[in-house]
Short mmCIF file of C-alpha atoms in Angstrom, two decimals:
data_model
loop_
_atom_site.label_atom_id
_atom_site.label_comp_id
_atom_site.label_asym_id
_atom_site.label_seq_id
_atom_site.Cartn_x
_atom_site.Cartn_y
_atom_site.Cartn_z
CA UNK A 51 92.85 115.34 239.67
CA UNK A 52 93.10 115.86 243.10
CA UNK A 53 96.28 114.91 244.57
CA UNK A 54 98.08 115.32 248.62
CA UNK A 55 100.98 115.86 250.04
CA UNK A 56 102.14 114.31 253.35
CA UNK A 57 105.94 115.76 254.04
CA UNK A 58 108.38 115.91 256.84
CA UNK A 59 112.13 116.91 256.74
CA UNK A 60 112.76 112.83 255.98
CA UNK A 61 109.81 111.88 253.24
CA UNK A 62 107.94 113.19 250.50
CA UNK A 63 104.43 111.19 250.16
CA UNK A 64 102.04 111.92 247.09
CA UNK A 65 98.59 110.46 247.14
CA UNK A 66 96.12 110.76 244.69
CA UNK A 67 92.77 110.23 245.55
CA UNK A 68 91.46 111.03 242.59
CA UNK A 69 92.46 108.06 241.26
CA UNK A 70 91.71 105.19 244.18
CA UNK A 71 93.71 107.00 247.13
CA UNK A 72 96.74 105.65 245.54
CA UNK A 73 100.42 106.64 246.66
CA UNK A 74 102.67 107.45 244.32
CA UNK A 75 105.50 108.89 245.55
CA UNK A 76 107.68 107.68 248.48
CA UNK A 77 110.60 109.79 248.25
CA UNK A 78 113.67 109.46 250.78
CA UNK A 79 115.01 112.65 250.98
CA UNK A 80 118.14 112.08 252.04
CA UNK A 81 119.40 110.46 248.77
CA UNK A 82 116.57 112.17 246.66
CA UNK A 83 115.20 108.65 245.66
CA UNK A 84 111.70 107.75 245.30
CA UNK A 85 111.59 104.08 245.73
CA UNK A 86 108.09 104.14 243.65
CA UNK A 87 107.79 102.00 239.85
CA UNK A 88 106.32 104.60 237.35
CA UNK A 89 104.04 103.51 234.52
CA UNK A 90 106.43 104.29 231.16
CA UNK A 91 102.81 104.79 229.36
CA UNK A 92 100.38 107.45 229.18
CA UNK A 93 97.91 106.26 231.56
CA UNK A 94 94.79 108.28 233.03
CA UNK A 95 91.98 107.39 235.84
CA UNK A 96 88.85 106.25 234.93
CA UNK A 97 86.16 109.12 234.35
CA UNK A 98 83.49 110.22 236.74
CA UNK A 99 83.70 107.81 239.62
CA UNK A 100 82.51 104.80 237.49
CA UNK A 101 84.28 101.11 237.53
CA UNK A 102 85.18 100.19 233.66
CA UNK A 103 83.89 97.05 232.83
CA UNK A 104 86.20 95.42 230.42
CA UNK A 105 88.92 92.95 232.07
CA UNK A 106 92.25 94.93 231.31
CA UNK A 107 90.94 98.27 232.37
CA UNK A 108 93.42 98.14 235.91
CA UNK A 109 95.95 98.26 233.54
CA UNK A 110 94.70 100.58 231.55
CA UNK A 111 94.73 102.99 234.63
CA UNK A 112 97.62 101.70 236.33
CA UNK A 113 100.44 104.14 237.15
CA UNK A 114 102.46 102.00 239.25
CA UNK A 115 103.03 102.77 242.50
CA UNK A 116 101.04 101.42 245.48
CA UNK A 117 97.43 100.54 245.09
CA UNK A 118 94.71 99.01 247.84
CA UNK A 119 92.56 96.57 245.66
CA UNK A 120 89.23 95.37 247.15
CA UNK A 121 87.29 92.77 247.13
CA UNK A 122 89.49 90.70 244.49
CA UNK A 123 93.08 90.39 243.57
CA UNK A 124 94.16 88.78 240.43
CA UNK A 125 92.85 87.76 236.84
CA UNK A 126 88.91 88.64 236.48
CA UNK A 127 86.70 86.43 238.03
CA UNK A 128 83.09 86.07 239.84
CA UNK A 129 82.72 86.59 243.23
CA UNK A 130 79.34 86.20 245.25
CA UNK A 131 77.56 86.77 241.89
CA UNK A 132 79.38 89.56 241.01
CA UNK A 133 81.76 90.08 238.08
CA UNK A 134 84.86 91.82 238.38
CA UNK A 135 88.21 92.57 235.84
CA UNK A 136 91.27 92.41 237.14
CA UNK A 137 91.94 93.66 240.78
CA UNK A 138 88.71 94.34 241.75
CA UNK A 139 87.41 98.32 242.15
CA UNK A 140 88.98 99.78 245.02
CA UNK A 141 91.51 101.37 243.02
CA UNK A 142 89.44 102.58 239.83
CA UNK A 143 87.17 104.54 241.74
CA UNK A 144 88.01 108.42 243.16
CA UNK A 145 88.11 108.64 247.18
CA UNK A 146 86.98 111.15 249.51
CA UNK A 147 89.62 112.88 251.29
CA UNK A 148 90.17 114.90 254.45
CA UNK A 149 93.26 116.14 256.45
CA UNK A 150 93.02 114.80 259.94
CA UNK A 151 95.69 116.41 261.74
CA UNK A 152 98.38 118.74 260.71
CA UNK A 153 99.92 119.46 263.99
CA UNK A 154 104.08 119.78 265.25
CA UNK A 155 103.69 116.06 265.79
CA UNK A 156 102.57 114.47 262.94
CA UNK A 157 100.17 115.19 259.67
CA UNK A 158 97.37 113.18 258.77
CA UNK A 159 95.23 112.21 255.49
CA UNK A 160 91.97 110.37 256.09
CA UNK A 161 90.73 108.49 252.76
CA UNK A 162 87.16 106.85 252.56
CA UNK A 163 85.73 104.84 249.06
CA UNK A 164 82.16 103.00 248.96
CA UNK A 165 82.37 100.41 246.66
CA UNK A 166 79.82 100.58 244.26
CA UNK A 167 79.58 96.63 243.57
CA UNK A 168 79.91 95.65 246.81
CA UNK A 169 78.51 96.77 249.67
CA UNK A 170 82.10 97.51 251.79
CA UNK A 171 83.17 100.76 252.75
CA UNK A 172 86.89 101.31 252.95
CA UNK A 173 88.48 103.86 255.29
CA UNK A 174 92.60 104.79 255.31
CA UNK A 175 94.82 106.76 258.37
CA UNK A 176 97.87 107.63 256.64
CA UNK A 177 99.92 109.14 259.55
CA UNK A 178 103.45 110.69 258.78
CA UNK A 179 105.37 112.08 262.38
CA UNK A 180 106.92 114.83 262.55
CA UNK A 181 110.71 113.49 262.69
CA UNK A 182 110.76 109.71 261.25
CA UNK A 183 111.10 108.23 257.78
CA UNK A 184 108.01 105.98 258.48
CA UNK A 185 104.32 106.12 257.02
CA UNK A 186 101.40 104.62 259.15
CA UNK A 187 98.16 103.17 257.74
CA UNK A 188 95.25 102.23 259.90
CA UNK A 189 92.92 101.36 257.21
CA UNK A 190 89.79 99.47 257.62
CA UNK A 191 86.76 97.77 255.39
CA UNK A 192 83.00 97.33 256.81
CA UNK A 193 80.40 95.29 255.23
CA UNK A 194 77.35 97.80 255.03
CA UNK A 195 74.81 94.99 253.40
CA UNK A 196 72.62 92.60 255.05
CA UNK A 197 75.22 89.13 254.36
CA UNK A 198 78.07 87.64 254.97
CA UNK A 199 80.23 88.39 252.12
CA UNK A 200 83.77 86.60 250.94
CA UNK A 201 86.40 89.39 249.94
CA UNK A 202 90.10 89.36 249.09
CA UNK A 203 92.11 91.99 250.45
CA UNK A 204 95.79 93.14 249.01
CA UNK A 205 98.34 95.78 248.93
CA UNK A 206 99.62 96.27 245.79
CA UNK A 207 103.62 98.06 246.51
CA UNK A 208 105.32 98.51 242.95
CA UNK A 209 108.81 99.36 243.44
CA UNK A 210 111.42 100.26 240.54
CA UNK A 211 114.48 101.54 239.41
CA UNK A 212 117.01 102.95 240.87
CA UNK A 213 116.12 101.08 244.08
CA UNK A 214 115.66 97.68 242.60
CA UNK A 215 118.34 96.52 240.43
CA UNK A 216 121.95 94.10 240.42
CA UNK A 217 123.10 95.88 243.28
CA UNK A 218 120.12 95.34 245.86
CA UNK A 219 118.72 92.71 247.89
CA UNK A 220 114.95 91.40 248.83
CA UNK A 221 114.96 89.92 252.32
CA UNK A 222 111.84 88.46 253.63
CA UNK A 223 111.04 85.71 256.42
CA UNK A 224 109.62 83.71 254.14
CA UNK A 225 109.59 79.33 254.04
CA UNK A 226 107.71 76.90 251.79
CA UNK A 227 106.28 79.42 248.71
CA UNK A 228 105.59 78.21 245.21
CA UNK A 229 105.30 79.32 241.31
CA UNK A 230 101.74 78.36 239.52
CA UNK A 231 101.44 77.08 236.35
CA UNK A 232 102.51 79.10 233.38
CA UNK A 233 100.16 79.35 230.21
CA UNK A 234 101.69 77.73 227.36
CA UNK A 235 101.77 81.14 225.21
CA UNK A 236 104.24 82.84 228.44
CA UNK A 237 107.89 82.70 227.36
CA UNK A 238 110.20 85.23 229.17
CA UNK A 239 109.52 83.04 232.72
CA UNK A 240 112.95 82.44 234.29
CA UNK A 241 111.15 79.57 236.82
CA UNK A 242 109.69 76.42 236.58
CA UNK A 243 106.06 76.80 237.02
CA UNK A 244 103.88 74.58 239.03
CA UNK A 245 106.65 74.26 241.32
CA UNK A 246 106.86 74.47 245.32
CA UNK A 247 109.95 75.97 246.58
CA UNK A 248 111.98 76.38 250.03
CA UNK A 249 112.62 80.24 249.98
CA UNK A 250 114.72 82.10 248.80
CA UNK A 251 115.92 79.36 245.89
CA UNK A 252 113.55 78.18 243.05
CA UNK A 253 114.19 75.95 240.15
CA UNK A 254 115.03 77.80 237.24
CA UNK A 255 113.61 76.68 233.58
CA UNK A 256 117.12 75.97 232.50
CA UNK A 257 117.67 73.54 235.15
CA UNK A 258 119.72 76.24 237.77
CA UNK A 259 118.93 77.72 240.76
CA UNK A 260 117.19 81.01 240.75
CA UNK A 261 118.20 83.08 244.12
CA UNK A 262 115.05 85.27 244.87
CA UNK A 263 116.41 87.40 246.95
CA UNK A 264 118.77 88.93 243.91
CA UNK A 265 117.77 90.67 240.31
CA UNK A 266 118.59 90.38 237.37
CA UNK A 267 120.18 92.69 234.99
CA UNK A 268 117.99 95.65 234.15
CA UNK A 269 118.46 94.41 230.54
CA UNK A 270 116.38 90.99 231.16
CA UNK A 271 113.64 89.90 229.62
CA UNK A 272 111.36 88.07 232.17
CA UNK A 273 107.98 88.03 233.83
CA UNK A 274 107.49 86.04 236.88
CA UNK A 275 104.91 85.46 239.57
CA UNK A 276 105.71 83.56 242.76
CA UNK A 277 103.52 83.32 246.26
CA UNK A 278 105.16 83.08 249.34
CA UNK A 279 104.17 81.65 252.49
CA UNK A 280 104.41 81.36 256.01
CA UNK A 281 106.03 84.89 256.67
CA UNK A 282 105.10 84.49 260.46
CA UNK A 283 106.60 88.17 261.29
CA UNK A 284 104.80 90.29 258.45
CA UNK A 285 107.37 92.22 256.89
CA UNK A 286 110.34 92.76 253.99
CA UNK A 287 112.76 94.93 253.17
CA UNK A 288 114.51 96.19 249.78
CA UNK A 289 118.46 97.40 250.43
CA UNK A 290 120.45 98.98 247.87
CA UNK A 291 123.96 99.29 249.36
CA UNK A 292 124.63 101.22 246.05
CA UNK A 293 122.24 103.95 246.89
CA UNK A 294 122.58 103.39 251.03
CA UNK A 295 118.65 103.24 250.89
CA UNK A 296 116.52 100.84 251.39
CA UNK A 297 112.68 100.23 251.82
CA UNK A 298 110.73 97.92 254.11
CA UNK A 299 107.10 97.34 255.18
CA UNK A 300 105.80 95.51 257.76
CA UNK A 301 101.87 93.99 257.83
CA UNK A 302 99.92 91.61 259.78
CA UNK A 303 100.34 88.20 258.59
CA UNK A 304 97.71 86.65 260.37
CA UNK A 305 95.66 88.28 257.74
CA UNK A 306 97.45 88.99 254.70
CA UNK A 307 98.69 85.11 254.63
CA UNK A 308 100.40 85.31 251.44
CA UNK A 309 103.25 87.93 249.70
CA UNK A 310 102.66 87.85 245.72
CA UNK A 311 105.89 88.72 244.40
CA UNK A 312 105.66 90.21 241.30
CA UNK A 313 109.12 90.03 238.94
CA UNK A 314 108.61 92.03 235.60
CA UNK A 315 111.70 92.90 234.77
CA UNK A 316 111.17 93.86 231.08
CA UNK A 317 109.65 90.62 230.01
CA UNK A 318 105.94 91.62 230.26
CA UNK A 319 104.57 91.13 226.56
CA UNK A 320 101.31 92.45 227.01
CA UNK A 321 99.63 95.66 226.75
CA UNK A 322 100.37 98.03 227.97
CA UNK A 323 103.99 97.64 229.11
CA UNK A 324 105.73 95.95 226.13
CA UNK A 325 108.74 95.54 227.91
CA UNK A 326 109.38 98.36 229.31
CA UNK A 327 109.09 97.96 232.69
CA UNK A 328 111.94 97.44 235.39
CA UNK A 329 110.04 96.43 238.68
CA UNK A 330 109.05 93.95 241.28
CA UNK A 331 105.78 94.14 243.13
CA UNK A 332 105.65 93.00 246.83
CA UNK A 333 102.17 92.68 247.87
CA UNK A 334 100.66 91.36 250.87
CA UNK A 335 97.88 89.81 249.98
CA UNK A 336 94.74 87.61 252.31
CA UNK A 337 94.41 84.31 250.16
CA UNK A 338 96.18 81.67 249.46
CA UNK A 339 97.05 79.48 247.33
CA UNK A 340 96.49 80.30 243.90
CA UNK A 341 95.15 83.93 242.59
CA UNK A 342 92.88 82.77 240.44
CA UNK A 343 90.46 80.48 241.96
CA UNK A 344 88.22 81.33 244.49
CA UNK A 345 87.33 77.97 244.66
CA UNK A 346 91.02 76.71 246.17
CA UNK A 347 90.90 80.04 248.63
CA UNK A 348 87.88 78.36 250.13
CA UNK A 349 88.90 74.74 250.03
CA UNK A 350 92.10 75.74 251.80
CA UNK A 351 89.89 78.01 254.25
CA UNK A 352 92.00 81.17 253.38
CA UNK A 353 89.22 83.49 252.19
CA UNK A 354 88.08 86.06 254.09
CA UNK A 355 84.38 86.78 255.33
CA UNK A 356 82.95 90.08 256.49
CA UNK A 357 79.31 89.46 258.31
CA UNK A 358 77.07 92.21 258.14
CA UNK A 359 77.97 95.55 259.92
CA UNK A 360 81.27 93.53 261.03
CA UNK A 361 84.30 96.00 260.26
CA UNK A 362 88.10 94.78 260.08
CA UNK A 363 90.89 96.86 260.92
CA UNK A 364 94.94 96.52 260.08
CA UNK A 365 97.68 98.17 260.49
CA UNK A 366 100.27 98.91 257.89
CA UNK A 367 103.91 100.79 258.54
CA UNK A 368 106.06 101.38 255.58
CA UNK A 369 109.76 103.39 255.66
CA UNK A 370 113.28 104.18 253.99
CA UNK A 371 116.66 103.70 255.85
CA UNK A 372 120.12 103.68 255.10
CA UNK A 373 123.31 101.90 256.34
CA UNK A 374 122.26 98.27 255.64
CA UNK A 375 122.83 95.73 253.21
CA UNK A 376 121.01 93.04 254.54
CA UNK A 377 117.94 92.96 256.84
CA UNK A 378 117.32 90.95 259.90
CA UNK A 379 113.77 92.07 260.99
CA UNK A 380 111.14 95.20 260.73
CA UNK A 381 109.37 95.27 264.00
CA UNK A 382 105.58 96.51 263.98
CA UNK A 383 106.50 100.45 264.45
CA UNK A 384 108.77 100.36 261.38
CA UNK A 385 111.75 100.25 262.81
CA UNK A 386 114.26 97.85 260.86
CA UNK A 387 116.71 95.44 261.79
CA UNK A 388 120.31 94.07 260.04
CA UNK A 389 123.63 94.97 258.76
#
């Protein structure tokens, strides 16, 4: 499988095209941590460029890590006539790969994917300088067909022990967010569901406040999903003061309106992690407010529409520091703000 290496005195990136451009290693050098979750299954991409049809194949292929998903996000559903499993295709299918600079300044991988249900092609700049501890993506997604076509858009950031844990801290400009319903069958939820919420406190199912920007013991036994809104600047940041290292990424909110944050920490009964998973996922995401219904996206006018030939095109900067226990800000360039 073919895999890259972006690498600078400060980071060690791994991306894997062969299996959706995905990065899988974000390793701060100077404390030899990679901030990454890794799948604790056997897990292998799908064969010969082809999208698996049944609805739990993402996980089936998931390695953790840090996938783009296009044009869905979320449990399987229909979109524009077309049926998709979870997450979409973007990150099932191999990508086309190129290195676009390798010079004293900086080294660049270009990644490019046609979807093969949808007519969107989907290009990635991942830029790492020469001397910083930051990774830029310019990535963009063009409608090739002849309509206007309704898309969600998300960046799916799994990080995991020894980064998350008791001893660090999630800070995020977030305000009003919320908790959807739970199915009646889902036990190991530690919050209320069909609840809205002030960030960073939630109401707990035993009647307590739940602190959000905290986790829980790496012993738990709970599974999670909340959906936070109105982060104006676009960014968050993990700090471990344990490990003096912490991660943050900042994103354009004016399109990726929402943050899923994902909390399985060991409390995911389902194939196939069985519990044994430590890790949150922080993923800016375009719709809002529920994951599951297109429907809602449109009557709250938060989906997305690409007309024909019309290309969008964000900008992404993720990076490791040190010397911080709590974070103020992450401005556009990466740089990151706090004490």
């Amino acid at each position: 499988m073919e895999t890259a290496f972006l690498e600078n005195r400060h980071l060690r990136i791994m991306v894997v095209p062969g299996k959706g451009g995905d990065i899988l290693e974000f390793r701060d050098k100077r404390t030899d941590v990679d901030v990454l979750y890794h799948a604790d299954y056997q897990w292998d991409p799908p064969a010969e460029r082809r999208i698996p049809s049944t609805e739990t194949s993402w996980n089936e292929h998931y390695p953790g890590g840090w996938q783009v998903n296009l044009p869905v996000a979320g449990d399987p559903r229909e979109l524009e006539g077309t049926q998709y499993g979870q997450h979409g295709e973007s990150a099932l299918l191999e990508w086309d790969s190129e290195v676009g600079r390798d010079d004293d300044e900086a080294v660049m991988l270009e990644l490019t994917a046609e979807l093969r249900r949808y007519p969107f092609t989907v290009r990635r700049e991942l830029t790492l300088p020469a001397d910083a501890s930051r990774l830029r993506i310019e990535e963009s997604v063009t409608n090739e067909g002849e309509y206007p076509l309704e898309y969600v858009w998300q960046h799916h950031v799994a990080l995991g022990r020894p980064l998350v844990g008791p001893g660090a801290r999630l800070d995020v400009p977030a305000s009003e967010s919320y908790v959807g319903d739970y199915d009646e069958s889902h036990t190991t939820n530690r919050l209320r569901g069909n609840q809205l919420f002030d960030w960073p406190t939630a109401d707990g199912v035993d009647g307590e406040d739940v602190d959000l920007r905290s986790f829980p013991p790496t012993d738990a036994e709970i599974h999670d999903q909340a959906f936070l809104l109105n982060v104006d600047d676009g960014w968050y940041a993990v700090s471990n003061g344990d490990l003096d290292l912490g991660f943050a990424l900042s994103y354009p909110a004016d399109h990726f309106e929402t943050l899923w944050y994902w909390q399985a920490f060991g409390g995911m009964d389902e194939s196939p992690f069985w519990g044994r998973n430590y890790n949150v996922g922080l993923e800016p995401t375009t719709p809002h407010p529920d994951h599951t219904l297109p429907e809602t996206h449109r009557e709250k006018k938060t989906m997305k529409t690409l007309a024909p030939g019309e290309t969008k095109t964000v900008e992404l900067v993720a990076s490791t520091y040190g010397d911080r226990d709590t974070v103020t800000g992450v401005d556009a360039t990466g740089a990151v703000s706090g004490n």
